[in-house]
mmCIF file of C-alpha atoms in Angstrom:
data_model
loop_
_atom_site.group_PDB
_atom_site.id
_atom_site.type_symbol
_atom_site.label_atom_id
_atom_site.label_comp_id
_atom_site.label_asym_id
_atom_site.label_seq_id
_atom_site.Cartn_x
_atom_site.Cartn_y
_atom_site.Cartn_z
ATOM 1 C CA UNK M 22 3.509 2.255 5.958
ATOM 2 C CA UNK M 23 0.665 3.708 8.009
ATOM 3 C CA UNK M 24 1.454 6.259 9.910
ATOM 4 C CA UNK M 25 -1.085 6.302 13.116
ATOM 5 C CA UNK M 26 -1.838 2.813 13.259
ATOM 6 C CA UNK M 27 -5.670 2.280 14.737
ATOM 7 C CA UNK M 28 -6.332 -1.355 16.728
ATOM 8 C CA UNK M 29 -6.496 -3.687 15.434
ATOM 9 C CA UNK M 30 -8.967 -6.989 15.814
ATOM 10 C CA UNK M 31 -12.351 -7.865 13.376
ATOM 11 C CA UNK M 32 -15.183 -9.321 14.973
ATOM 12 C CA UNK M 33 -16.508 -12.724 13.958
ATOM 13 C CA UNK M 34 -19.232 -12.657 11.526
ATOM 14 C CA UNK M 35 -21.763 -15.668 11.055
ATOM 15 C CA UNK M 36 -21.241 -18.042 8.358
ATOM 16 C CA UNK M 37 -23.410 -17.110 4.895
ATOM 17 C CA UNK M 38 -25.265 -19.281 2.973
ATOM 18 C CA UNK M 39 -23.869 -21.383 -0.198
ATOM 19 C CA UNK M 40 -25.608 -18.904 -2.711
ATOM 20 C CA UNK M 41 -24.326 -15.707 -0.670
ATOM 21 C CA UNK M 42 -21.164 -17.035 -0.137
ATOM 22 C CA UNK M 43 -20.495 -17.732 -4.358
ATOM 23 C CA UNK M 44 -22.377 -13.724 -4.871
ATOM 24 C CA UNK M 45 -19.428 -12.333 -1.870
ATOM 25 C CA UNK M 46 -16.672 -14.376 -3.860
ATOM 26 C CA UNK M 47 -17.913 -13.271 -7.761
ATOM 27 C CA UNK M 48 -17.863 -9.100 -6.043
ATOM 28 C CA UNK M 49 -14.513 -9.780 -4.781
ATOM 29 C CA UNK M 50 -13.127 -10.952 -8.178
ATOM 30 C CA UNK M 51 -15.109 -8.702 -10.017
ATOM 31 C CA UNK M 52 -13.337 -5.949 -7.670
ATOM 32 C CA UNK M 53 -9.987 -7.230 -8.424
ATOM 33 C CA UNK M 54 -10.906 -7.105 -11.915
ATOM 34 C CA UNK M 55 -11.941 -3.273 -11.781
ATOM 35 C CA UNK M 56 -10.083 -1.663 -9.118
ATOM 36 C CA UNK M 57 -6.415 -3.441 -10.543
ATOM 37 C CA UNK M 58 -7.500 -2.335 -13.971
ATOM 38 C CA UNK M 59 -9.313 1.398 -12.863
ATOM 39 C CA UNK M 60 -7.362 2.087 -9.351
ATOM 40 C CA UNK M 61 -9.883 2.833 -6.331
ATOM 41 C CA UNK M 62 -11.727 6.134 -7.884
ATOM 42 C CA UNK M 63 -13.805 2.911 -10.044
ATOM 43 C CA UNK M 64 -17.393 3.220 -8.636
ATOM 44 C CA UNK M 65 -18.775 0.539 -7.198
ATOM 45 C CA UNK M 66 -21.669 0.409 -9.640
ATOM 46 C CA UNK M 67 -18.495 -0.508 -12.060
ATOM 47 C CA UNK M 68 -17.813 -3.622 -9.939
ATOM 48 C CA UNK M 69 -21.482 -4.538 -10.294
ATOM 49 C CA UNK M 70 -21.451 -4.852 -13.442
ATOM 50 C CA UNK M 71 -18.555 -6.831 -13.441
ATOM 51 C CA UNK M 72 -19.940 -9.207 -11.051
ATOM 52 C CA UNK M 73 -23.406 -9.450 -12.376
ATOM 53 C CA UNK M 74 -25.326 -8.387 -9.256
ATOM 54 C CA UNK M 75 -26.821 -5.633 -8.635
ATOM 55 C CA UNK M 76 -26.126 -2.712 -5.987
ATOM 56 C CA UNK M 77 -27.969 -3.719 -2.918
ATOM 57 C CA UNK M 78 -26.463 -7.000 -3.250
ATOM 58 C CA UNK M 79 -22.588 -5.857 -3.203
ATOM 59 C CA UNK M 80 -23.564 -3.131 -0.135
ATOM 60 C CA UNK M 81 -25.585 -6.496 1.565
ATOM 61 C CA UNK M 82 -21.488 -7.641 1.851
ATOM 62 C CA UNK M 83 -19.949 -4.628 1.904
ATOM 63 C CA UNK M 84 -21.625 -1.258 3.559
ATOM 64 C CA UNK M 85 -19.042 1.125 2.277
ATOM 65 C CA UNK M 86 -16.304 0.763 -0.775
ATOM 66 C CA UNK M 87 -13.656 0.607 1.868
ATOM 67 C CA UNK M 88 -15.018 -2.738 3.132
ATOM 68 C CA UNK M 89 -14.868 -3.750 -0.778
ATOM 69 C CA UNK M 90 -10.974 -2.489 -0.764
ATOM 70 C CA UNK M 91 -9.954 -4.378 2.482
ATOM 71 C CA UNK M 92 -11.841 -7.399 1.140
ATOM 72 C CA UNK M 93 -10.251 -7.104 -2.157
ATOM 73 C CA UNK M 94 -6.951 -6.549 -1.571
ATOM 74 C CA UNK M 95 -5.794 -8.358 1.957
ATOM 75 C CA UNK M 96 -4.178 -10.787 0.173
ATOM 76 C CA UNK M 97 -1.936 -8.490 -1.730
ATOM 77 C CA UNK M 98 -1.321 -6.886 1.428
ATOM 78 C CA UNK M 99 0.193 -9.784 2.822
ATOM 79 C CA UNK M 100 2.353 -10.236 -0.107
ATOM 80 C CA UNK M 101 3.427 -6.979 0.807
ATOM 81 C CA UNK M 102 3.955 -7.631 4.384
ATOM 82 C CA UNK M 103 6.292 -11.338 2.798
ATOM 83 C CA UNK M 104 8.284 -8.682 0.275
ATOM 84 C CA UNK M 105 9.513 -7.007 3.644
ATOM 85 C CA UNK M 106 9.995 -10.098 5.262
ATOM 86 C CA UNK M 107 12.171 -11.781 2.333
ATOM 87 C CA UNK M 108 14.143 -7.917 2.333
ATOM 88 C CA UNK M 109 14.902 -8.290 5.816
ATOM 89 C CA UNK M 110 16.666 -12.319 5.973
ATOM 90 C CA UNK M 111 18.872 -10.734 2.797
ATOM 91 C CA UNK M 112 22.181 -11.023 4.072
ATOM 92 C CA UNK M 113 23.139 -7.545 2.377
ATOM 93 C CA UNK M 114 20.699 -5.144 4.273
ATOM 94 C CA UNK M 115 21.355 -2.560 1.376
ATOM 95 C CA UNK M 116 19.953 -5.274 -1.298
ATOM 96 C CA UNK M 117 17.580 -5.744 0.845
ATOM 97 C CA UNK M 118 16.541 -2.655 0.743
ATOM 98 C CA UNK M 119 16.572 -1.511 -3.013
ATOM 99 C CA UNK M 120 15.000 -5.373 -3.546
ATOM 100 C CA UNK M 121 12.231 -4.533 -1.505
ATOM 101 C CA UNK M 122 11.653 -1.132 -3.079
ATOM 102 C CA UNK M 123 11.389 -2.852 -6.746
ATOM 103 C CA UNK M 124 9.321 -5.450 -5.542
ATOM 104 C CA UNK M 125 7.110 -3.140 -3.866
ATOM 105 C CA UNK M 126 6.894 -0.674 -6.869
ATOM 106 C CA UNK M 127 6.566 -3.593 -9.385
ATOM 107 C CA UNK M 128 3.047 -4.642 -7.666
ATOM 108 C CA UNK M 129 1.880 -0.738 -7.906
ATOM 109 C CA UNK M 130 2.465 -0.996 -11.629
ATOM 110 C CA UNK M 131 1.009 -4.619 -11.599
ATOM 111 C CA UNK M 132 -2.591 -3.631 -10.336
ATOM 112 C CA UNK M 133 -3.327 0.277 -10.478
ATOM 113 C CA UNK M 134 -5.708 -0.263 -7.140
ATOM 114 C CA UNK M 135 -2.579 -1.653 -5.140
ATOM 115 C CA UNK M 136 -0.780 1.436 -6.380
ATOM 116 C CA UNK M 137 -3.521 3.836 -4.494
ATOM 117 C CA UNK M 138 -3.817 1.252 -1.343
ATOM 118 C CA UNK M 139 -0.290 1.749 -0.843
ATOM 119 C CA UNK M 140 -0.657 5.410 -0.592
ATOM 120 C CA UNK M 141 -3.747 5.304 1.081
ATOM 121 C CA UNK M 142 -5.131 4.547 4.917
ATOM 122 C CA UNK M 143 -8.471 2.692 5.618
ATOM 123 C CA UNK M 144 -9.317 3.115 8.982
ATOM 124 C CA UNK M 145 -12.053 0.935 9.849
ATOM 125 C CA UNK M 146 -10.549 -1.675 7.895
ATOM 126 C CA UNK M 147 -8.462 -3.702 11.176
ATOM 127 C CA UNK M 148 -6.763 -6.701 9.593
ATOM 128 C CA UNK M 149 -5.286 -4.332 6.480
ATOM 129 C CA UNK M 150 -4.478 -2.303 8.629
ATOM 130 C CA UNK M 151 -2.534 -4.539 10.894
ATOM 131 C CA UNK M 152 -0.537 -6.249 7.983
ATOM 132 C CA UNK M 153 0.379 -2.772 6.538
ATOM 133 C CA UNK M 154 1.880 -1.655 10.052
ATOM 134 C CA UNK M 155 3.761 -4.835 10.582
ATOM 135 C CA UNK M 156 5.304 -4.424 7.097
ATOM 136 C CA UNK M 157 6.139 -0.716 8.530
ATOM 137 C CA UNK M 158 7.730 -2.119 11.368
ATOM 138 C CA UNK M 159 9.945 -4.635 9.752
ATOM 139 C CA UNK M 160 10.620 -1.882 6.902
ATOM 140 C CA UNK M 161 12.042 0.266 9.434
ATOM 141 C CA UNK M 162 14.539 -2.248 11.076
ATOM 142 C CA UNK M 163 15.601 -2.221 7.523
ATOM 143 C CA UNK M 164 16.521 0.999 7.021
ATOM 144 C CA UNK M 165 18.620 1.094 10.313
ATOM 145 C CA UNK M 166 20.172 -1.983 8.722
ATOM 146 C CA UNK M 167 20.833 -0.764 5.467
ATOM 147 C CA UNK M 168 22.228 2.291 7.450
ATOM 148 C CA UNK M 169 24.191 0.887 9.555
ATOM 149 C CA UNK M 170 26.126 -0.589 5.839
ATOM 150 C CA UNK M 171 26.959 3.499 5.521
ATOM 151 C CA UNK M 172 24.971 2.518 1.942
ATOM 152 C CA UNK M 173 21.720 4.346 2.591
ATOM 153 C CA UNK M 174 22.261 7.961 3.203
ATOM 154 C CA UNK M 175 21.519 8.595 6.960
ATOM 155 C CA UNK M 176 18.946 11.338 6.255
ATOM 156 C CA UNK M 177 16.391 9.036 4.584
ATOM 157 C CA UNK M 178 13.274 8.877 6.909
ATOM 158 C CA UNK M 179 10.968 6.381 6.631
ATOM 159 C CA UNK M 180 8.072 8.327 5.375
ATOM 160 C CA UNK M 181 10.040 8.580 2.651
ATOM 161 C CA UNK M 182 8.674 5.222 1.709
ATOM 162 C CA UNK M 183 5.304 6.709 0.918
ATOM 163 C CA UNK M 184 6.466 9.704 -0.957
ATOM 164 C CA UNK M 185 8.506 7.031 -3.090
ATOM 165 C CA UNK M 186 5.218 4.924 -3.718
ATOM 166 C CA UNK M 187 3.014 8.126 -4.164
ATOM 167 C CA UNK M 188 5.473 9.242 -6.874
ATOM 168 C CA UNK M 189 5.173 5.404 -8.340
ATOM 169 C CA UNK M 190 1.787 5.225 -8.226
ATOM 170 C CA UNK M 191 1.720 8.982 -10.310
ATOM 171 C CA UNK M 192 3.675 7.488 -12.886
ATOM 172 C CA UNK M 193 1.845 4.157 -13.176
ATOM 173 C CA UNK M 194 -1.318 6.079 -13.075
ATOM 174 C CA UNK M 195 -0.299 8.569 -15.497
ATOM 175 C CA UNK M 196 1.744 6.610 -18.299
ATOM 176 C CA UNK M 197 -0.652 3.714 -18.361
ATOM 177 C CA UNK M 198 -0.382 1.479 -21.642
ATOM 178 C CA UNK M 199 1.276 4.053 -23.368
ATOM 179 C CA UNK M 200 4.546 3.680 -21.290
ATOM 180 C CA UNK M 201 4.312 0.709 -18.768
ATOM 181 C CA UNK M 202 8.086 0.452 -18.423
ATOM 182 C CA UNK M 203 8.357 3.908 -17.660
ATOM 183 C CA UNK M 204 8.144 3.214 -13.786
ATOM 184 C CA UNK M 205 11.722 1.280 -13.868
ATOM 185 C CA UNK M 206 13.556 4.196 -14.573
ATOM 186 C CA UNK M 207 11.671 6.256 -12.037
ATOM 187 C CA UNK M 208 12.629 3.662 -9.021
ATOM 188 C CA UNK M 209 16.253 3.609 -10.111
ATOM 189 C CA UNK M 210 16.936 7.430 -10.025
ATOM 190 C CA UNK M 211 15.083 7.310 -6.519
ATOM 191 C CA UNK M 212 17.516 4.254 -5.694
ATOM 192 C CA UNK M 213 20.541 6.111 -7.080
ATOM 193 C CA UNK M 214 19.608 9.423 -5.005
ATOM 194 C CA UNK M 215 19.368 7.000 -1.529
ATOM 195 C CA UNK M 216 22.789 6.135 -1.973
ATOM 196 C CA UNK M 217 25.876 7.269 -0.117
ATOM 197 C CA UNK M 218 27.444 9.737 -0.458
ATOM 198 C CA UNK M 219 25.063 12.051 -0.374
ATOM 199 C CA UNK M 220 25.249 15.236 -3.011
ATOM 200 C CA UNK M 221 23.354 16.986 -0.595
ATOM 201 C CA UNK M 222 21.154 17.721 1.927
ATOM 202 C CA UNK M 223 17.208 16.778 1.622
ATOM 203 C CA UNK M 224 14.550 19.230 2.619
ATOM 204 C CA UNK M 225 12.427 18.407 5.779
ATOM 205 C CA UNK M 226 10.380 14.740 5.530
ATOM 206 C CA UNK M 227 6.747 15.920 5.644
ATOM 207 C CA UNK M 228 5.157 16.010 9.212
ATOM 208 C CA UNK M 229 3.579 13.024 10.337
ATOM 209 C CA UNK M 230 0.649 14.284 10.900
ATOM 210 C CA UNK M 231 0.314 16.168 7.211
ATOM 211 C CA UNK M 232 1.255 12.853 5.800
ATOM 212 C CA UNK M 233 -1.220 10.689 7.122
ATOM 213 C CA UNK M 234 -4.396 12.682 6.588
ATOM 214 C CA UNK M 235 -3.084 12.973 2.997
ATOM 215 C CA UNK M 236 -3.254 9.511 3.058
ATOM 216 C CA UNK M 237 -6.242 9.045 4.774
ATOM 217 C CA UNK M 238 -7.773 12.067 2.601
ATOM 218 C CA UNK M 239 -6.838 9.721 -0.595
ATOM 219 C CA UNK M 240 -9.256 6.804 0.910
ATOM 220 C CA UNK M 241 -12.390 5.797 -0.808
ATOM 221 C CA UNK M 242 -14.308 8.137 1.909
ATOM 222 C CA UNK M 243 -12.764 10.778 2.854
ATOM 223 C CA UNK M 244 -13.152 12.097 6.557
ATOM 224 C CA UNK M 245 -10.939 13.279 8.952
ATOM 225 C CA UNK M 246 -7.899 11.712 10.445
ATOM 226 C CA UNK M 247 -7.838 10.194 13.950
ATOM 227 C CA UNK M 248 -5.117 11.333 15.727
ATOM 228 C CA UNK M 249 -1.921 9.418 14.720
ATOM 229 C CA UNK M 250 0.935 7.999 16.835
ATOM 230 C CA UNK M 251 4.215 9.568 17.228
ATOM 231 C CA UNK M 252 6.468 9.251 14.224
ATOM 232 C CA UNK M 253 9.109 6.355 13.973
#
């Protein structure tokens, strides 16, 4: 999800040498190395080392550490965008919907930096970006779907897809190698609660505008938050 989408578009960039090009591909691996093993708070001297360059030669590719995180994980985030995708052509919008959210929450427990990008905005970074909102989009004709079953309880609000991966990522984060597993039975009490009937009423979804400067404060950089767009 990502609430107050920016444009979206990258420029062209010229073509790099051979030896450039092979340095650019060894940071990139050595970031997927780090960042799925440390989550995005690794430094970037961390995925120097890894690579076997030095520092001016990963900022030569990439300026700021959230160019490194768009470069490093686009291709997860089109996975991501697919795991919608394949949720939305299930004929059962409800296992759809629960599918999705284990598929989703397995790859946060798969690679502890796709846990924080999930829960995290970049910005500057335009084709991320873009993928993340399409998944949104598709993610929310899902919910009316899975709705519309009278399966998924009718005040579920879809920011509640980032509090569900922010309280994933937490327990990936926090139980590590000592408890891997321990994320499974997390997702199905949040599955069980989403179900119909309700016990309850839920508190108020967090503004939209609270949520996404708490996910743009979590970014590799900080700042402040651009104004977002209207909530879905």
């Amino acid at each position: 999800m990502n609430p107050g989408a920016q444009p979206t578009g990258d420029s062209a960039t010229p073509p790099l040498r051979s030896d450039a090009e092979r340095n650019r591909g060894r940071i990139i691996a050595a970031g997927r190395t780090v960042f799925g093993r440390d989550g995005l708070n690794a430094s970037m001297a961390s995925v120097a080392r890894e690579a076997g360059v030095g520092i001016a030669t990963i900022l030569r590719h990439f300026p700021t550490k959230e160019d490194l995180v768009a470069a490093v994980f686009l291709d997860r985030m089109d996975a991501y965008a697919d795991a919608v995708a394949v949720a939305l052509d299930d004929p059962d919008p409800w296992h759809g919907f629960t599918g999705y959210i284990e598929t989703a929450c397995a790859m946060q427990a798969a690679d502890y930096g796709f846990a924080d990008v999930l829960t995290t905005t970049f910005p500057t970074a335009k084709a991320l970006e873009q993928r993340r909102n399409e998944a949104y989009e598709a993610m929310v004709r899902l919910i009316d779907r899975a709705k519309a079953t009278g399966r998924l309880r009718e005040d579920f609000d879809p920011s509640d897809l980032v509090l569900i991966h922010m309280a994933n990522a937490g327990v990936v984060n926090a139980c590590g190698d000592a408890a891997p597993d321990a994320w499974r039975r997390v997702v199905a009490l949040m599955i069980q609660s989403l179900e119909t009937p309700a016990r309850g009423p839920l508190p108020a979804s967090p503004e939209h505008d609270a949520l996404y400067k708490a996910m743009l404060r979590a970014g590799p950089a900080g700042g402040t938050a651009p104004k977002p767009g209207k909530k879905s």
